[in-house]
GROMACS .gro file of C-alpha atoms in nm:
model
  156
    1UNK     CA    1  -1.911   1.263   0.420
    2UNK     CA    2  -1.555   1.282   0.548
    3UNK     CA    3  -1.431   1.072   0.256
    4UNK     CA    4  -1.614   1.277  -0.005
    5UNK     CA    5  -1.498   1.607   0.146
    6UNK     CA    6  -1.143   1.473   0.167
    7UNK     CA    7  -1.155   1.379  -0.203
    8UNK     CA    8  -1.282   1.729  -0.289
    9UNK     CA    9  -1.005   1.886  -0.081
   10UNK     CA   10  -0.747   1.672  -0.263
   11UNK     CA   11  -0.890   1.789  -0.597
   12UNK     CA   12  -0.845   2.151  -0.484
   13UNK     CA   13  -0.488   2.078  -0.377
   14UNK     CA   14  -0.412   1.921  -0.715
   15UNK     CA   15  -0.534   2.221  -0.919
   16UNK     CA   16  -0.359   2.460  -0.680
   17UNK     CA   17  -0.033   2.266  -0.719
   18UNK     CA   18  -0.071   2.247  -1.098
   19UNK     CA   19  -0.134   2.623  -1.113
   20UNK     CA   20   0.209   2.695  -0.963
   21UNK     CA   21   0.377   2.600  -1.290
   22UNK     CA   22   0.072   2.658  -1.515
   23UNK     CA   23  -0.122   2.961  -1.384
   24UNK     CA   24  -0.362   2.939  -1.679
   25UNK     CA   25  -0.515   2.628  -1.517
   26UNK     CA   26  -0.707   2.861  -1.282
   27UNK     CA   27  -0.848   3.076  -1.564
   28UNK     CA   28  -1.168   2.871  -1.588
   29UNK     CA   29  -1.238   2.912  -1.216
   30UNK     CA   30  -1.037   3.131  -0.977
   31UNK     CA   31  -1.242   3.051  -0.667
   32UNK     CA   32  -1.135   2.724  -0.504
   33UNK     CA   33  -1.412   2.590  -0.281
   34UNK     CA   34  -1.631   2.303  -0.172
   35UNK     CA   35  -2.010   2.348  -0.149
   36UNK     CA   36  -2.247   2.109   0.028
   37UNK     CA   37  -2.614   2.159  -0.055
   38UNK     CA   38  -2.899   1.955   0.092
   39UNK     CA   39  -3.207   1.920  -0.127
   40UNK     CA   40  -3.477   1.794   0.110
   41UNK     CA   41  -3.748   1.816  -0.154
   42UNK     CA   42  -3.574   1.558  -0.375
   43UNK     CA   43  -3.393   1.366  -0.095
   44UNK     CA   44  -3.054   1.456  -0.239
   45UNK     CA   45  -2.727   1.581  -0.099
   46UNK     CA   46  -2.496   1.759  -0.344
   47UNK     CA   47  -2.122   1.808  -0.290
   48UNK     CA   48  -1.947   2.028  -0.544
   49UNK     CA   49  -1.585   2.136  -0.567
   50UNK     CA   50  -1.390   2.357  -0.805
   51UNK     CA   51  -1.087   2.128  -0.804
   52UNK     CA   52  -0.900   1.964  -1.088
   53UNK     CA   53  -1.198   1.762  -1.214
   54UNK     CA   54  -1.197   1.438  -1.409
   55UNK     CA   55  -1.235   1.355  -1.775
   56UNK     CA   56  -1.408   1.042  -1.910
   57UNK     CA   57  -1.100   0.824  -1.870
   58UNK     CA   58  -1.042   0.948  -1.514
   59UNK     CA   59  -1.402   0.869  -1.419
   60UNK     CA   60  -1.374   0.514  -1.551
   61UNK     CA   61  -1.034   0.449  -1.397
   62UNK     CA   62  -1.096   0.619  -1.062
   63UNK     CA   63  -1.461   0.533  -1.000
   64UNK     CA   64  -1.534   0.244  -1.232
   65UNK     CA   65  -1.356  -0.032  -1.047
   66UNK     CA   66  -1.358  -0.055  -0.669
   67UNK     CA   67  -1.041  -0.265  -0.682
   68UNK     CA   68  -0.866   0.033  -0.842
   69UNK     CA   69  -0.821   0.195  -0.504
   70UNK     CA   70  -0.547   0.456  -0.476
   71UNK     CA   71  -0.501   0.351  -0.115
   72UNK     CA   72  -0.447  -0.012  -0.217
   73UNK     CA   73  -0.193   0.091  -0.483
   74UNK     CA   74  -0.009   0.311  -0.236
   75UNK     CA   75   0.012   0.033   0.026
   76UNK     CA   76   0.133  -0.219  -0.233
   77UNK     CA   77   0.401   0.025  -0.351
   78UNK     CA   78   0.496   0.102   0.008
   79UNK     CA   79   0.545  -0.268   0.082
   80UNK     CA   80   0.774  -0.290  -0.222
   81UNK     CA   81   0.967   0.020  -0.117
   82UNK     CA   82   0.852   0.228  -0.415
   83UNK     CA   83   0.565   0.434  -0.273
   84UNK     CA   84   0.467   0.723  -0.500
   85UNK     CA   85   0.316   1.026  -0.326
   86UNK     CA   86   0.099   1.094  -0.634
   87UNK     CA   87  -0.114   0.793  -0.536
   88UNK     CA   88  -0.230   0.968  -0.220
   89UNK     CA   89  -0.569   1.134  -0.257
   90UNK     CA   90  -0.705   0.929  -0.545
   91UNK     CA   91  -1.064   0.815  -0.528
   92UNK     CA   92  -1.070   0.476  -0.364
   93UNK     CA   93  -1.275   0.255  -0.139
   94UNK     CA   94  -1.381   0.557   0.072
   95UNK     CA   95  -1.580   0.694  -0.219
   96UNK     CA   96  -1.796   0.382  -0.216
   97UNK     CA   97  -1.903   0.451   0.143
   98UNK     CA   98  -2.151   0.690  -0.022
   99UNK     CA   99  -2.364   0.385  -0.097
  100UNK     CA  100  -2.416   0.332   0.276
  101UNK     CA  101  -2.649   0.633   0.270
  102UNK     CA  102  -2.744   0.664  -0.097
  103UNK     CA  103  -2.937   0.441  -0.337
  104UNK     CA  104  -2.776   0.609  -0.634
  105UNK     CA  105  -2.469   0.827  -0.686
  106UNK     CA  106  -2.421   1.059  -0.981
  107UNK     CA  107  -2.083   1.224  -1.042
  108UNK     CA  108  -2.059   1.508  -1.292
  109UNK     CA  109  -1.705   1.622  -1.358
  110UNK     CA  110  -1.526   1.874  -1.581
  111UNK     CA  111  -1.151   1.890  -1.625
  112UNK     CA  112  -0.989   2.184  -1.803
  113UNK     CA  113  -0.971   2.129  -2.181
  114UNK     CA  114  -1.221   1.839  -2.165
  115UNK     CA  115  -1.595   1.807  -2.202
  116UNK     CA  116  -1.793   1.730  -1.885
  117UNK     CA  117  -1.895   1.369  -1.822
  118UNK     CA  118  -2.136   1.189  -1.593
  119UNK     CA  119  -2.063   0.869  -1.398
  120UNK     CA  120  -2.366   0.696  -1.240
  121UNK     CA  121  -2.423   0.386  -1.033
  122UNK     CA  122  -2.698   0.243  -0.816
  123UNK     CA  123  -2.467   0.052  -0.580
  124UNK     CA  124  -2.443  -0.252  -0.802
  125UNK     CA  125  -2.145  -0.380  -0.992
  126UNK     CA  126  -2.250  -0.175  -1.292
  127UNK     CA  127  -2.197   0.189  -1.371
  128UNK     CA  128  -2.246   0.414  -1.669
  129UNK     CA  129  -2.042   0.698  -1.813
  130UNK     CA  130  -2.187   0.942  -2.064
  131UNK     CA  131  -2.142   1.301  -2.179
  132UNK     CA  132  -2.310   1.554  -1.949
  133UNK     CA  133  -2.602   1.751  -2.085
  134UNK     CA  134  -2.566   2.131  -2.086
  135UNK     CA  135  -2.820   2.146  -1.801
  136UNK     CA  136  -2.626   1.896  -1.587
  137UNK     CA  137  -2.300   2.085  -1.628
  138UNK     CA  138  -2.442   2.439  -1.629
  139UNK     CA  139  -2.281   2.542  -1.299
  140UNK     CA  140  -1.961   2.339  -1.343
  141UNK     CA  141  -1.679   2.548  -1.488
  142UNK     CA  142  -1.420   2.300  -1.358
  143UNK     CA  143  -1.439   2.042  -1.081
  144UNK     CA  144  -1.672   1.770  -0.964
  145UNK     CA  145  -2.031   1.754  -0.846
  146UNK     CA  146  -2.143   1.446  -0.653
  147UNK     CA  147  -2.516   1.393  -0.613
  148UNK     CA  148  -2.623   1.145  -0.347
  149UNK     CA  149  -2.980   1.018  -0.387
  150UNK     CA  150  -3.041   0.946  -0.021
  151UNK     CA  151  -3.197   0.627   0.116
  152UNK     CA  152  -3.527   0.688   0.294
  153UNK     CA  153  -3.382   0.582   0.629
  154UNK     CA  154  -3.082   0.818   0.594
  155UNK     CA  155  -3.260   1.151   0.557
  156UNK     CA  156  -3.174   1.281   0.904
   0.00000   0.00000   0.00000
């Protein structure tokens, strides 16, 4: 949970920072927040933020390959003396800790000026990315919604 909340907080920081020079970035959603909603009926936990969001390419690059860890890139750059602060806060290995408690993870994300997309995986080496349906993205003006389909032994 800490990792997912930290990622959501970073997404809020990124849109807030971007809005300093481009105030119109906040026009789609003024309220910057993180919501955590348990759904006991369906054994799901939903985390939703109104941060910067991700487009299709971002989802593939940031979530598609576990080796594409922002933390790993930052440490490599640090060792070479060229650490870039923009690498801090990218989705990385911490995101994959979700599979310790979930059988399946669905990420629905909407970035300003882009259509919403869905990234899904069931903890294997495979994932899928597809356009979100209107129903899936109905409450997503901008930001990211992560749906954890909880393992039976992790419902507490």
